[in-house]
Coordinates of C-alpha atoms in Angstrom, one line a residue:
V8 CA -155.6 231.1 -29.2
V9 CA -157.1 234.2 -28.1
W10 CA -159.6 235.9 -30.7
G11 CA -159.2 239.6 -31.5
I12 CA -155.5 239.7 -31.5
P13 CA -154.7 241.8 -34.6
G14 CA -151.9 240.8 -36.9
W15 CA -149.8 243.9 -36.4
L16 CA -149.9 243.3 -32.5
S17 CA -148.5 239.7 -32.9
D18 CA -145.9 241.1 -35.4
K19 CA -144.8 243.7 -33.0
H20 CA -144.7 241.4 -30.0
T21 CA -142.5 238.6 -31.7
Q22 CA -140.3 241.5 -33.0
W23 CA -139.9 242.9 -29.5
G24 CA -139.1 239.5 -28.2
I25 CA -136.2 239.0 -30.8
D26 CA -134.9 242.7 -29.8
F27 CA -135.0 241.6 -26.2
L28 CA -133.0 238.4 -26.9
E29 CA -130.4 240.2 -28.8
R30 CA -130.2 242.9 -26.1
Y31 CA -129.4 240.1 -23.6
A32 CA -126.9 238.7 -25.9
K33 CA -125.1 242.2 -26.0
F34 CA -125.2 242.2 -22.4
V35 CA -123.5 238.8 -22.2
K36 CA -120.9 239.9 -24.8
E37 CA -120.0 242.9 -22.5
R38 CA -119.6 240.7 -19.6
I39 CA -117.3 238.3 -21.6
E40 CA -115.1 241.5 -22.4
I41 CA -115.1 242.5 -18.8
E42 CA -113.8 239.0 -17.8
Q43 CA -111.2 238.8 -20.5
N44 CA -109.9 242.2 -19.7
Y45 CA -110.0 241.5 -15.8
A46 CA -108.0 238.2 -16.4
K47 CA -105.6 240.3 -18.8
Q48 CA -104.9 242.8 -16.2
L49 CA -104.4 240.1 -13.5
R50 CA -102.0 238.3 -15.6
N51 CA -100.1 241.6 -16.5
L52 CA -99.9 242.4 -12.6
V53 CA -98.4 239.0 -11.9
K54 CA -95.9 239.3 -14.6
K55 CA -95.0 242.8 -13.3
Y56 CA -94.2 241.7 -9.7
C57 CA -92.9 238.2 -10.4
P58 CA -89.1 237.9 -9.8
K59 CA -86.7 238.2 -12.6
R60 CA -84.8 235.0 -12.3
S61 CA -81.7 236.4 -13.9
S62 CA -79.2 235.2 -11.5
K63 CA -79.3 232.6 -8.4
D64 CA -78.5 235.4 -6.0
E65 CA -82.0 237.2 -6.7
E66 CA -84.0 233.9 -6.0
P67 CA -86.2 234.4 -3.1
R68 CA -85.1 232.9 0.0
F69 CA -87.3 234.6 2.7
T70 CA -90.5 232.8 3.7
S71 CA -92.4 236.2 3.3
C72 CA -90.9 236.4 -0.3
I73 CA -91.7 233.0 -1.2
A74 CA -95.1 233.3 0.3
F75 CA -95.8 236.4 -1.9
F76 CA -94.5 234.6 -5.0
N77 CA -96.9 231.6 -4.2
I78 CA -99.7 234.3 -3.9
L79 CA -98.8 235.6 -7.3
N80 CA -98.9 232.0 -8.6
E81 CA -102.3 231.5 -7.2
L82 CA -103.4 234.7 -8.6
N83 CA -102.3 233.8 -11.8
D84 CA -104.3 230.4 -11.8
Y85 CA -107.2 232.7 -10.6
A86 CA -106.7 234.8 -13.7
G87 CA -106.9 231.7 -15.7
Q88 CA -110.2 230.7 -14.3
R89 CA -111.7 234.1 -15.1
E90 CA -110.5 233.2 -18.7
V91 CA -112.4 230.0 -18.4
V92 CA -115.6 231.8 -17.4
A93 CA -115.2 234.0 -20.3
E94 CA -114.7 231.1 -22.9
E95 CA -117.6 229.2 -21.2
M96 CA -120.0 232.3 -21.8
A97 CA -118.9 232.8 -25.1
H98 CA -119.5 229.3 -26.3
R99 CA -122.5 228.2 -24.2
V100 CA -124.5 231.6 -23.9
Y101 CA -123.4 234.2 -26.4
G102 CA -122.9 231.8 -29.4
E103 CA -126.2 230.0 -28.6
L104 CA -128.0 233.2 -28.5
M105 CA -126.7 234.6 -31.8
R106 CA -127.5 231.4 -33.5
Y107 CA -131.0 231.2 -32.1
A108 CA -131.7 234.8 -32.8
H109 CA -131.0 234.1 -36.5
D110 CA -133.2 231.1 -36.5
L111 CA -136.0 233.1 -34.8
K112 CA -136.0 235.9 -37.4
T113 CA -136.0 233.4 -40.3
E114 CA -138.9 231.5 -38.5
R115 CA -140.9 234.6 -37.8
K116 CA -140.4 235.9 -41.5
M117 CA -141.8 232.6 -42.7
H118 CA -144.8 232.7 -40.5
L119 CA -145.7 236.4 -41.4
Q120 CA -145.2 235.5 -45.0
E121 CA -147.9 232.7 -44.5
G122 CA -150.3 235.0 -42.8
R123 CA -150.1 237.6 -45.6
K124 CA -150.4 234.9 -48.4
A125 CA -153.6 233.9 -46.5
Q126 CA -155.1 237.2 -46.2
Q127 CA -154.3 237.9 -50.0
Y128 CA -156.2 234.7 -50.9
L129 CA -159.2 235.7 -48.7
D130 CA -159.1 239.1 -50.3
M131 CA -159.1 237.6 -53.8
C132 CA -162.1 235.5 -52.9
W133 CA -164.0 238.3 -51.6
K134 CA -163.3 240.4 -54.8
Q135 CA -164.4 237.6 -57.0
M136 CA -167.6 237.2 -55.0
D137 CA -168.2 241.0 -55.1
N138 CA -167.7 241.2 -58.8
S139 CA -170.2 238.3 -59.4
K140 CA -172.6 240.0 -57.0
K141 CA -172.4 243.4 -59.0
K142 CA -172.8 241.4 -62.3
F143 CA -175.8 239.7 -61.0
E144 CA -177.2 242.9 -59.8
R145 CA -176.6 244.5 -63.0
E146 CA -178.2 241.8 -65.2
C147 CA -181.3 241.7 -62.9
R148 CA -181.8 245.6 -63.5
E149 CA -181.5 244.9 -67.3
A150 CA -184.1 242.0 -67.1
E151 CA -186.5 244.3 -65.1
K152 CA -186.0 247.0 -68.0
A153 CA -186.8 244.3 -70.6
Q154 CA -189.8 243.1 -68.9
Q155 CA -191.0 246.7 -68.6
S156 CA -190.5 247.3 -72.3
Y157 CA -192.2 244.1 -73.2
E158 CA -195.3 244.9 -71.1
R159 CA -195.4 248.3 -72.5
L160 CA -195.3 247.0 -76.3
D161 CA -197.6 244.1 -75.3
N162 CA -200.3 246.9 -74.1
D163 CA -199.8 249.1 -76.9
T164 CA -202.4 248.5 -79.7
N165 CA -200.4 250.4 -82.2
A166 CA -197.3 248.2 -81.8
T167 CA -196.7 245.6 -84.3
K168 CA -196.5 241.8 -83.8
A169 CA -192.9 241.9 -84.7
D170 CA -192.0 244.4 -82.2
V171 CA -193.8 242.6 -79.4
E172 CA -192.1 239.3 -80.3
K173 CA -188.6 241.0 -80.3
A174 CA -189.1 242.5 -76.9
K175 CA -190.4 239.2 -75.8
Q176 CA -187.0 237.6 -77.0
Q177 CA -184.9 240.3 -75.4
L178 CA -186.9 239.8 -72.1
N179 CA -186.2 236.0 -72.2
L180 CA -182.4 236.6 -72.9
R181 CA -182.1 239.0 -70.1
T182 CA -183.9 236.6 -67.7
H183 CA -181.8 233.8 -68.7
M184 CA -178.4 235.9 -68.2
A185 CA -179.7 236.9 -64.9
D186 CA -180.3 233.5 -63.7
E187 CA -176.7 232.5 -64.8
N188 CA -175.3 235.5 -63.0
K189 CA -177.3 234.5 -60.1
N190 CA -175.9 230.9 -59.9
E191 CA -172.5 232.4 -60.4
Y192 CA -172.9 234.8 -57.5
A193 CA -174.3 232.1 -55.3
A194 CA -171.3 229.9 -56.1
Q195 CA -168.9 232.6 -55.4
L196 CA -170.6 233.5 -52.3
Q197 CA -170.5 229.9 -51.0
N198 CA -166.8 229.7 -51.8
F199 CA -165.9 232.9 -50.2
N200 CA -167.9 232.0 -47.1
G201 CA -165.9 228.6 -47.0
E202 CA -162.6 230.2 -47.4
Q203 CA -163.5 232.9 -44.9
H204 CA -164.5 230.2 -42.3
K205 CA -161.2 228.3 -43.1
H206 CA -159.2 231.5 -42.9
F207 CA -160.6 232.6 -39.4
Y208 CA -160.9 229.1 -37.9
V209 CA -157.9 227.2 -39.4
V210 CA -155.3 229.1 -41.2
I211 CA -154.8 232.2 -39.0
P212 CA -155.3 230.3 -35.6
Q213 CA -152.5 227.8 -36.9
I214 CA -150.2 230.8 -37.8
Y215 CA -150.9 232.6 -34.5
K216 CA -150.1 229.1 -32.6
Q217 CA -146.9 228.8 -34.5
L218 CA -145.9 232.4 -33.5
Q219 CA -147.1 231.6 -29.9
E220 CA -145.0 228.5 -29.8
M221 CA -142.0 230.4 -31.5
D222 CA -142.2 233.0 -28.5
E223 CA -142.5 230.4 -25.9
R224 CA -139.3 228.8 -27.2
R225 CA -137.7 232.1 -27.2
T226 CA -138.7 232.4 -23.6
I227 CA -137.3 228.9 -22.8
K228 CA -133.9 229.7 -24.7
L229 CA -133.6 232.9 -22.4
S230 CA -134.2 230.7 -19.2
E231 CA -131.6 228.1 -20.5
C232 CA -129.1 231.0 -21.2
Y233 CA -129.6 232.4 -17.8
R234 CA -129.1 229.3 -16.1
G235 CA -125.8 228.6 -18.4
F236 CA -124.7 232.3 -17.4
A237 CA -124.7 231.3 -13.8
D238 CA -123.4 227.7 -14.4
S239 CA -120.2 229.2 -16.1
E240 CA -119.4 231.0 -13.1
R241 CA -120.4 228.2 -10.5
K242 CA -118.2 225.7 -12.3
V243 CA -115.1 227.5 -11.5
I244 CA -115.8 228.4 -7.7
P245 CA -114.0 224.9 -6.5
I246 CA -110.9 226.0 -8.2
I247 CA -111.2 229.6 -7.3
S248 CA -111.8 228.3 -3.7
K249 CA -108.5 226.3 -4.1
C250 CA -106.6 229.3 -5.2
L251 CA -107.9 231.5 -2.4
E252 CA -106.9 228.4 0.0
G253 CA -103.6 228.4 -1.5
M254 CA -103.2 232.1 -0.7
I255 CA -104.1 231.4 3.0
L256 CA -101.7 228.7 3.1
A257 CA -99.0 230.8 1.6
A258 CA -99.7 233.5 4.3
K259 CA -99.5 230.8 7.1
S260 CA -96.2 229.7 5.9
V261 CA -94.5 232.9 6.6
D262 CA -91.9 232.2 9.5
E263 CA -90.5 235.5 10.9
R264 CA -87.9 233.5 13.2
R265 CA -86.6 231.7 10.1
D266 CA -86.3 234.9 8.1
S267 CA -84.4 236.5 10.9
Q268 CA -82.0 233.6 11.1
M269 CA -81.4 233.8 7.4
V270 CA -80.4 237.5 7.8
V271 CA -78.2 236.6 10.6
D272 CA -76.6 233.8 8.6
S273 CA -76.1 236.0 5.5
F274 CA -74.6 238.9 7.3
K275 CA -72.9 237.7 10.3
S276 CA -69.1 238.9 10.3
G277 CA -67.5 236.1 12.4
F278 CA -66.0 238.7 14.7
E279 CA -66.1 238.3 18.5
P280 CA -67.3 241.3 20.6
P281 CA -64.5 243.8 21.7
G282 CA -63.0 243.1 25.1
D283 CA -62.8 245.4 27.9
F284 CA -61.0 248.7 27.9
P285 CA -57.9 248.2 30.4
F286 CA -57.5 250.5 33.2
E287 CA -54.8 253.3 32.7
D288 CA -53.2 254.3 36.1
Y289 CA -51.8 257.8 35.6
S290 CA -51.0 258.1 39.2
Q291 CA -48.0 255.8 39.2
H292 CA -45.6 258.5 38.3
I293 CA -46.2 260.2 41.8
Y294 CA -44.5 257.3 43.9
R295 CA -42.1 255.9 41.4
T296 CA -38.3 256.9 41.4
I297 CA -36.8 258.5 38.6
S298 CA -35.2 255.2 37.2
D299 CA -38.2 253.4 37.9
G300 CA -40.4 256.1 36.1
T301 CA -38.2 255.9 33.1
I302 CA -38.8 252.3 32.8
S303 CA -42.4 252.7 33.7
A304 CA -43.0 255.5 31.3
S305 CA -41.8 253.4 28.5
K306 CA -44.0 250.5 29.6
Q307 CA -47.0 252.8 30.1
E308 CA -46.5 254.2 26.6
S309 CA -46.2 250.7 25.3
G310 CA -49.5 249.8 27.1
K311 CA -51.1 253.0 25.6
M312 CA -50.1 252.2 22.2
D313 CA -51.5 248.6 22.5
A314 CA -54.7 250.0 24.1
K315 CA -55.1 252.3 21.1
T316 CA -54.3 249.7 18.6
T317 CA -56.9 247.3 20.3
V318 CA -59.6 250.3 20.4
G319 CA -58.8 250.8 16.7
K320 CA -59.2 247.3 15.8
A321 CA -62.4 247.1 17.7
K322 CA -63.8 250.2 16.0
G323 CA -63.1 248.9 12.7
K324 CA -65.3 245.8 13.5
L325 CA -68.3 247.7 14.6
W326 CA -70.0 248.1 11.2
L327 CA -73.8 247.7 12.2
F328 CA -74.4 251.3 13.3
G329 CA -71.2 253.0 12.2
K330 CA -70.0 253.5 8.7
K331 CA -68.5 250.5 6.8
P332 CA -65.0 251.0 5.7
K333 CA -65.0 252.2 2.1
G334 CA -62.7 251.0 -0.7
P335 CA -62.6 248.7 -3.8
A336 CA -63.7 245.1 -3.5
L337 CA -60.5 242.9 -3.5
E338 CA -60.3 239.8 -5.6
D339 CA -59.4 237.7 -2.6
F340 CA -62.3 239.2 -0.6
S341 CA -60.0 240.2 2.2
H342 CA -62.2 243.3 2.6
L343 CA -65.0 241.1 4.0
P344 CA -65.6 239.6 7.4
P345 CA -64.3 236.0 7.8
E346 CA -67.8 234.3 7.4
Q347 CA -68.7 236.2 4.3
R348 CA -65.3 235.9 2.8
R349 CA -65.3 232.1 3.3
K350 CA -68.6 232.1 1.3
K351 CA -67.3 234.1 -1.4
L352 CA -64.2 232.2 -1.7
Q353 CA -66.2 228.9 -2.0
Q354 CA -68.4 230.3 -4.7
R355 CA -65.4 231.6 -6.8
I356 CA -63.9 228.1 -6.5
D357 CA -67.0 226.4 -7.8
E358 CA -67.3 229.0 -10.5
L359 CA -63.5 228.4 -11.5
N360 CA -64.1 224.6 -11.4
R361 CA -66.9 224.8 -13.9
E362 CA -64.8 227.0 -16.3
L363 CA -61.8 224.6 -15.9
Q364 CA -64.3 221.7 -16.9
K365 CA -65.3 223.5 -20.1
E366 CA -61.5 224.3 -21.0
S367 CA -60.8 220.7 -20.2
D368 CA -63.6 219.4 -22.7
Q369 CA -62.5 221.8 -25.3
K370 CA -58.9 220.5 -25.0
E371 CA -60.1 216.9 -25.5
A372 CA -62.0 217.9 -28.5
L373 CA -59.0 219.8 -30.0
N374 CA -56.7 216.8 -29.3
K375 CA -59.1 214.2 -31.0
M376 CA -59.4 216.7 -34.0
K377 CA -55.6 216.9 -34.2
D378 CA -55.2 213.2 -34.1
V379 CA -57.9 212.7 -36.8
Y380 CA -56.0 215.4 -39.1
E381 CA -52.9 213.7 -38.5
K382 CA -54.3 210.3 -39.7
N383 CA -56.2 211.8 -42.4
P384 CA -54.2 214.8 -43.7
Q385 CA -57.0 215.3 -46.4
M386 CA -59.5 216.4 -44.0
G387 CA -57.3 219.3 -42.4
D388 CA -54.0 220.7 -41.2
P389 CA -53.0 219.5 -37.7
G390 CA -50.9 222.5 -37.3
S391 CA -53.8 224.9 -37.7
L392 CA -55.1 223.6 -34.2
Q393 CA -51.9 224.3 -32.4
P394 CA -52.8 228.2 -31.5
K395 CA -56.2 227.3 -30.2
L396 CA -54.8 224.1 -28.3
A397 CA -52.0 226.3 -26.8
E398 CA -54.5 229.2 -25.9
T399 CA -56.8 226.3 -24.1
M400 CA -53.7 225.0 -22.2
N401 CA -52.9 228.5 -20.9
N402 CA -56.4 229.0 -19.8
I403 CA -56.4 225.6 -18.0
D404 CA -53.0 226.8 -16.4
R405 CA -54.4 230.2 -15.4
L406 CA -57.6 228.6 -13.9
R407 CA -55.6 226.0 -12.0
M408 CA -53.6 228.7 -10.5
E409 CA -56.6 230.8 -9.6
I410 CA -58.2 227.7 -8.0
H411 CA -55.1 227.2 -6.1
K412 CA -54.9 230.6 -4.9
N413 CA -58.7 230.7 -3.7
E414 CA -58.2 227.4 -2.0
V415 CA -55.3 228.6 -0.2
G416 CA -57.2 231.7 0.9
L417 CA -60.2 229.6 2.0
L418 CA -57.8 227.3 4.0
F419 CA -56.3 230.3 5.8
C420 CA -59.6 231.9 6.3
S421 CA -60.9 228.6 7.9
L422 CA -57.8 228.3 10.1
Y423 CA -58.0 231.9 11.2
T424 CA -61.5 231.4 12.2
F425 CA -60.7 228.2 13.9
L426 CA -57.7 229.8 15.9
F427 CA -59.4 233.2 16.9
Y428 CA -63.1 233.0 16.6
S429 CA -64.4 229.5 17.0
P430 CA -64.8 228.6 20.7
E431 CA -65.0 225.0 19.8
G432 CA -62.0 224.7 17.4
S433 CA -64.3 224.2 14.3
Y434 CA -65.9 227.2 12.4
T435 CA -68.7 225.1 10.7
D436 CA -70.8 222.3 11.8
D437 CA -69.4 220.2 8.8
A438 CA -65.6 219.7 9.6
N439 CA -65.0 218.2 6.0
Q440 CA -66.0 221.8 4.5
E441 CA -63.2 223.6 6.4
V442 CA -60.1 222.5 4.3
R443 CA -60.5 221.7 0.7
G444 CA -57.7 220.0 -1.0
P445 CA -56.8 220.7 -4.5
P446 CA -58.9 219.2 -7.3
Q447 CA -58.1 216.0 -8.6
Q448 CA -56.1 215.9 -12.0
H449 CA -57.9 213.8 -14.5
S450 CA -56.0 211.9 -17.1
H451 CA -56.8 212.6 -20.7
H452 CA -56.6 209.9 -23.3
N453 CA -56.3 211.1 -27.1
E454 CA -56.5 207.8 -28.6
F455 CA -59.5 206.2 -30.1
D456 CA -58.7 202.7 -28.7
D457 CA -59.2 204.0 -25.2
E458 CA -62.7 205.1 -26.0
F459 CA -63.7 201.6 -26.7
E460 CA -62.3 199.8 -23.7
D461 CA -65.7 200.2 -21.6
D462 CA -67.2 196.9 -20.5
D463 CA -70.9 198.1 -21.1
P464 CA -71.9 199.5 -24.3
L465 CA -73.1 203.1 -24.3
P466 CA -76.9 203.6 -24.7
A467 CA -78.1 205.0 -28.0
I468 CA -79.0 208.6 -27.8
G469 CA -80.5 208.9 -31.4
H470 CA -79.9 207.7 -35.0
C471 CA -78.4 208.9 -38.2
K472 CA -78.6 208.4 -41.8
A473 CA -75.5 208.3 -44.1
I474 CA -75.6 211.1 -46.7
Y475 CA -72.4 210.0 -48.3
P476 CA -70.3 207.0 -48.2
F477 CA -67.4 206.8 -45.9
D478 CA -64.3 204.2 -46.4
G479 CA -63.2 204.4 -42.7
H480 CA -59.8 202.9 -43.3
N481 CA -58.1 204.6 -40.3
E482 CA -58.0 203.0 -36.9
G483 CA -61.1 203.9 -34.7
T484 CA -63.3 205.1 -37.7
L485 CA -66.4 203.3 -38.6
A486 CA -67.1 202.6 -42.6
M487 CA -70.6 203.5 -43.8
K488 CA -72.5 203.2 -47.1
E489 CA -74.6 206.0 -48.5
G490 CA -78.3 205.7 -47.0
E491 CA -77.1 203.3 -44.0
V492 CA -78.8 204.1 -40.8
L493 CA -76.7 203.9 -37.6
Y494 CA -77.0 204.5 -33.9
I495 CA -75.7 207.7 -32.3
I496 CA -74.0 207.0 -29.0
E497 CA -71.9 210.1 -28.5
E498 CA -72.5 213.6 -30.1
D499 CA -70.0 215.7 -31.9
K500 CA -68.1 217.7 -29.3
G501 CA -66.8 220.4 -31.8
D502 CA -64.1 218.1 -33.5
G503 CA -66.3 217.1 -36.5
W504 CA -66.7 213.6 -35.7
T505 CA -69.8 211.6 -34.2
R506 CA -69.4 208.2 -32.7
A507 CA -71.9 205.7 -33.9
R508 CA -72.7 202.1 -33.8
R509 CA -74.1 199.5 -36.0
Q510 CA -76.7 196.9 -35.1
N511 CA -74.2 194.0 -34.9
G512 CA -72.5 196.2 -32.2
E513 CA -69.4 197.6 -34.3
E514 CA -68.8 201.1 -33.1
G515 CA -66.5 203.7 -34.4
Y516 CA -66.2 207.5 -35.5
V517 CA -67.8 208.8 -38.6
P518 CA -67.6 212.5 -39.8
T519 CA -70.4 214.8 -38.8
S520 CA -70.9 216.4 -42.2
Y521 CA -71.4 213.0 -43.7
I522 CA -74.5 212.2 -41.9
D523 CA -78.1 213.5 -41.1
V524 CA -78.6 213.2 -37.2
T525 CA -81.6 212.8 -35.3
L526 CA -81.4 212.9 -31.5
E527 CA -84.1 211.3 -29.2
K528 CA -85.9 213.8 -26.9
N529 CA -85.4 213.3 -23.0
S530 CA -82.4 211.1 -23.9
K531 CA -80.0 210.4 -21.0
G532 CA -77.4 208.4 -23.0
A533 CA -75.0 211.3 -23.9
V534 CA -71.7 210.6 -22.3
T535 CA -68.9 213.2 -21.9
Y536 CA -65.4 211.8 -21.3
I537 CA -62.8 213.9 -19.5

């Protein structure tokens, strides 16, 4: 401990240390806000430029686009690492600094209070000693006055014996009181000297030592926070490096030849380049006879007409640098080149097949519901389903006709390409894709018995609990009691019935409104019959 440090200086230095600690905490807080805003802006940027996957046609196909979207994904991961840095700084540095600053303030206040109490106690001891000293001084003066009075009366011949005796008693009393005050003053002085020695050699050095240790701990804590501040950044450097490596790999994955080939495959027309223009000989009429000229003229006019027709057709195919023919898009895509038309027809056939599948499922559900209503009239009127069933059948017929029409168009497109544009007699590499036959018609079974002829039992996709009892007298239904738990092997397809199974293997249909269904997640047991 260095002597001579005044209390106000230690008070000022410790306060400065706490202020500096809080200032650094404020710096860390602002850095955290910068990291959070930076990460947020990066995520917004990635979201802004990410593709909107609204349709399959808009998915990135070119390697340059795929590389850019991979870079966006890596940038999004990079933004996540900036958020990790901010969280680590907030938890490990800023939070620790604020907690430690609060503890420092409490400890500093306690040490300063101890110093003030020690100083107040020393001041009290000094006042007691000073009071005893003044009282002893006063009693000594009174004793001197009493002694002078006694000596004056004792030398006075006119003084009576009683007066001399009284003055002597007064002198003895003052002398006794002076001795007592002297002893009191000596005791207070000894006590003050002891307390003063203890104050300056024990109490105050101990308080200064505690303040010094507190300040040293503050310095150590700052050093730890400086290290933690850097470690928060250093921990994410490997992951950030991987993000940057991913961006470099995405840049290397760009293949300009592949992109060019995709453009060619997407927009090639299938037309062959136009042939050479024929030579038109206008000098023949000079040497021909009149009869020959008549015949030749008709032939020449015919040749001219064919040439113009050929030129016109050739000009119609040159769309690259000329104007593309205007007109509304036709349903059979006959306005497109053969290759593009074939692709569009195939896409259209796939879409119609999916719609046909949905209508077929709906028809099956309506037939099941109709059978249930016929066997259980109390559950509904079978005639009420007839309009919906007729509408579904009309939709199925319409879809089949459209599929057939598009398949015929695809067949003619393939044959046209095979006959006129394919040098090897096959338009595509896969000969099986050239001619597609009509879709296979699946037979529909509407009876419940047909559903139970499978050799292997269907897997359970969930379970249910009966809310109400069900008798199940009709064929294909399953009776159940209230509170009974069953396995679900087929969901309700819109007909109001769910297929269930008991633990003993007995299966059947139960009303969906009579049970509380719980399906298993990631279940692959659901089976749809067509």
